[in-house]
Amino acid sequence: MNNRYFLFLYTAMRRMTEKLADILLPKESKTRLLENLGPAGLFEHIPRAENFDLDLRKIKAIFNYRTILCRQAIWEIKYRANKKLIRDFSLLLYDFILEELTDLATFENFNNIILIPIPATHKRNREKGFNQTILLCRELIKIDQERKGNNFTSLENFLIKIKDTPHQARVSNRKN
């Protein structure tokens, strides 16, 4: 038996498992809506944050996290590794990043974007089975290659998280 057969078998089993999970544990209506919107629909329903500023000393949010759909989308990516939403958000982010950095490329000779995913501890990676920032970076690189670009480089193991800190979602005072 060759590797293609095992890959085919693995892919078929994964699809069957996903279909069975959808039947036994149906997705929330908000999740189904998000998956059906596509990148343009996501941008229409999840607007940019009002305070966005590309000044690198003032890093701010791109999307308005206060919208219910944005929170649901981030939750789906962060805790379920929702492949459809990862793809759609990556398509949005790809176009957005390239558009916003056009001036830097023109005026400051800035043309090699390095994506550095934020690491999680080994324990957290084992619990979840994935790191959503790595999945997003890989999808951005994939989109760049599909569009015959050479805009991004990814350094997945550049940062290492050595201290197991409480999950940000469970921290009551995030200023400290």
Short mmCIF file of C-alpha atoms in Angstrom, two decimals:
data_model
loop_
_atom_site.label_atom_id
_atom_site.label_comp_id
_atom_site.label_asym_id
_atom_site.label_seq_id
_atom_site.Cartn_x
_atom_site.Cartn_y
_atom_site.Cartn_z
CA MET A 1 0.00 0.00 0.00
CA ASN A 2 1.26 3.43 -0.83
CA ASN A 3 1.07 6.78 0.92
CA ARG A 4 -1.66 8.10 -1.38
CA TYR A 5 -3.98 5.32 -0.26
CA PHE A 6 -3.40 6.16 3.40
CA LEU A 7 -3.89 9.86 2.71
CA PHE A 8 -7.16 9.11 0.89
CA LEU A 9 -8.31 6.85 3.73
CA TYR A 10 -7.36 9.42 6.37
CA THR A 11 -9.16 12.23 4.50
CA ALA A 12 -12.29 10.11 4.04
CA MET A 13 -12.35 9.12 7.72
CA ARG A 14 -11.84 12.74 8.80
CA ARG A 15 -14.72 13.92 6.60
CA MET A 16 -17.00 11.17 7.93
CA THR A 17 -16.07 12.07 11.51
CA GLU A 18 -16.80 15.77 10.85
CA LYS A 19 -20.19 14.91 9.28
CA LEU A 20 -21.06 12.66 12.23
CA ALA A 21 -20.05 15.40 14.68
CA ASP A 22 -22.27 17.88 12.80
CA ILE A 23 -25.21 15.47 13.15
CA LEU A 24 -24.63 14.62 16.81
CA LEU A 25 -23.53 18.10 17.89
CA PRO A 26 -25.11 20.59 15.49
CA LYS A 27 -23.40 23.94 15.14
CA GLU A 28 -24.99 27.03 16.61
CA SER A 29 -27.00 29.15 14.20
CA LYS A 30 -24.44 31.98 14.54
CA THR A 31 -21.65 29.61 13.52
CA ARG A 32 -23.57 28.38 10.49
CA LEU A 33 -24.27 32.00 9.52
CA LEU A 34 -20.57 32.90 9.85
CA GLU A 35 -19.49 29.94 7.74
CA ASN A 36 -21.94 30.89 4.98
CA LEU A 37 -20.98 34.58 4.84
CA GLY A 38 -17.57 34.21 3.18
CA PRO A 39 -14.83 36.83 3.59
CA ALA A 40 -16.79 39.75 2.08
CA GLY A 41 -19.84 38.95 4.21
CA LEU A 42 -17.69 38.68 7.32
CA PHE A 43 -16.26 42.12 6.69
CA GLU A 44 -19.75 43.47 6.13
CA HIS A 45 -21.13 41.95 9.35
CA ILE A 46 -17.98 42.36 11.44
CA PRO A 47 -16.78 45.91 10.81
CA ARG A 48 -13.30 47.26 11.39
CA ALA A 49 -12.55 48.61 14.80
CA GLU A 50 -13.07 52.35 14.99
CA ASN A 51 -9.70 52.94 16.61
CA PHE A 52 -7.50 51.11 14.08
CA ASP A 53 -4.15 52.80 13.52
CA LEU A 54 -1.22 51.24 11.68
CA ASP A 55 1.32 53.18 13.74
CA LEU A 56 3.45 50.31 15.06
CA ARG A 57 3.75 52.02 18.44
CA LYS A 58 -0.05 51.88 18.75
CA ILE A 59 -1.13 48.34 18.06
CA LYS A 60 -4.91 48.16 18.04
CA ALA A 61 -7.67 45.82 16.97
CA ILE A 62 -8.55 45.39 13.29
CA PHE A 63 -12.10 44.12 13.87
CA ASN A 64 -14.74 45.35 16.28
CA TYR A 65 -14.69 42.65 18.94
CA ARG A 66 -17.82 44.03 20.57
CA THR A 67 -20.04 42.55 17.85
CA ILE A 68 -21.60 39.22 18.72
CA LEU A 69 -20.60 37.65 15.40
CA CYS A 70 -16.96 38.67 15.83
CA ARG A 71 -16.84 37.08 19.28
CA GLN A 72 -18.43 33.91 17.93
CA ALA A 73 -15.99 33.77 15.00
CA ILE A 74 -12.97 34.21 17.27
CA TRP A 75 -14.31 31.56 19.65
CA GLU A 76 -14.78 29.13 16.73
CA ILE A 77 -11.22 29.73 15.55
CA LYS A 78 -9.64 29.72 18.99
CA TYR A 79 -11.38 26.74 20.56
CA ARG A 80 -12.64 24.64 17.63
CA ALA A 81 -10.06 25.38 14.90
CA ASN A 82 -12.98 25.99 12.52
CA LYS A 83 -11.26 25.50 9.15
CA LYS A 84 -13.86 27.44 7.16
CA LEU A 85 -13.58 30.50 9.40
CA ILE A 86 -9.80 30.25 9.55
CA ARG A 87 -9.76 30.31 5.74
CA ASP A 88 -12.27 33.18 5.47
CA PHE A 89 -10.56 35.33 8.12
CA SER A 90 -7.17 34.60 6.57
CA LEU A 91 -8.46 35.77 3.17
CA LEU A 92 -9.69 38.95 4.82
CA LEU A 93 -6.47 39.44 6.74
CA TYR A 94 -4.34 38.77 3.68
CA ASP A 95 -5.99 41.48 1.62
CA PHE A 96 -6.12 43.85 4.59
CA ILE A 97 -2.45 43.40 5.54
CA LEU A 98 -1.24 43.90 1.98
CA GLU A 99 -3.44 46.96 1.51
CA GLU A 100 -2.35 48.58 4.77
CA LEU A 101 1.34 47.88 4.19
CA THR A 102 1.45 49.20 0.62
CA ASP A 103 2.59 52.63 1.83
CA LEU A 104 5.34 51.09 3.94
CA ALA A 105 6.58 49.10 0.96
CA THR A 106 6.58 52.20 -1.23
CA PHE A 107 8.01 54.80 1.12
CA GLU A 108 10.11 52.81 3.57
CA ASN A 109 11.31 49.87 1.44
CA PHE A 110 9.37 47.48 3.67
CA ASN A 111 8.46 44.39 1.70
CA ASN A 112 9.12 41.22 3.66
CA ILE A 113 6.40 40.52 6.20
CA ILE A 114 7.40 38.07 8.93
CA LEU A 115 4.53 36.30 10.67
CA ILE A 116 5.37 35.16 14.19
CA PRO A 117 2.58 33.17 15.83
CA ILE A 118 2.07 33.68 19.54
CA PRO A 119 3.06 30.42 21.24
CA ALA A 120 1.12 28.41 23.77
CA THR A 121 2.63 26.09 26.34
CA HIS A 122 3.17 22.45 25.44
CA LYS A 123 0.47 21.56 27.95
CA ARG A 124 -2.09 23.86 26.29
CA ASN A 125 -1.16 22.59 22.81
CA ARG A 126 -1.74 19.02 23.99
CA GLU A 127 -5.10 19.97 25.55
CA LYS A 128 -6.43 21.70 22.44
CA GLY A 129 -4.48 19.78 19.82
CA PHE A 130 -3.64 22.96 17.90
CA ASN A 131 -2.48 26.56 18.18
CA GLN A 132 -4.87 28.89 16.36
CA THR A 133 -2.19 31.49 15.63
CA ILE A 134 -0.08 28.89 13.85
CA LEU A 135 -3.13 27.76 11.85
CA LEU A 136 -3.82 31.36 10.80
CA CYS A 137 -0.18 31.97 9.81
CA ARG A 138 -0.09 28.76 7.77
CA GLU A 139 -3.31 29.73 6.01
CA LEU A 140 -1.94 33.21 5.19
CA ILE A 141 1.18 31.60 3.68
CA LYS A 142 -1.00 29.16 1.71
CA ILE A 143 -3.13 32.01 0.33
CA ASP A 144 0.01 33.94 -0.58
CA GLN A 145 1.36 30.93 -2.50
CA GLU A 146 -2.00 30.37 -4.24
CA ARG A 147 -1.87 33.99 -5.42
CA LYS A 148 1.71 33.53 -6.60
CA GLY A 149 2.95 35.99 -4.03
CA ASN A 150 6.06 36.01 -1.95
CA ASN A 151 4.90 38.44 0.71
CA PHE A 152 5.09 36.44 3.92
CA THR A 153 7.62 34.45 5.87
CA SER A 154 6.60 32.55 8.97
CA LEU A 155 8.78 31.83 11.99
CA GLU A 156 6.68 29.34 13.93
CA ASN A 157 9.27 28.45 16.56
CA PHE A 158 10.80 31.90 16.99
CA LEU A 159 9.04 32.52 20.31
CA ILE A 160 8.70 29.91 23.02
CA LYS A 161 6.31 30.16 25.93
CA ILE A 162 8.05 28.70 28.95
CA LYS A 163 5.75 29.79 31.77
CA ASP A 164 2.24 28.39 32.06
CA THR A 165 0.15 31.47 32.82
CA PRO A 166 -3.62 31.62 33.42
CA HIS A 167 -5.78 31.83 30.30
CA GLN A 168 -6.43 35.48 29.39
CA ALA A 169 -10.17 34.78 29.22
CA ARG A 170 -10.12 33.80 32.90
CA VAL A 171 -8.09 36.79 34.14
CA SER A 172 -10.35 39.37 35.76
CA ASN A 173 -7.85 42.27 35.75
CA ARG A 174 -5.96 42.24 32.44
CA LYS A 175 -4.00 45.43 33.13
CA ASN A 176 -1.51 43.61 35.40
#
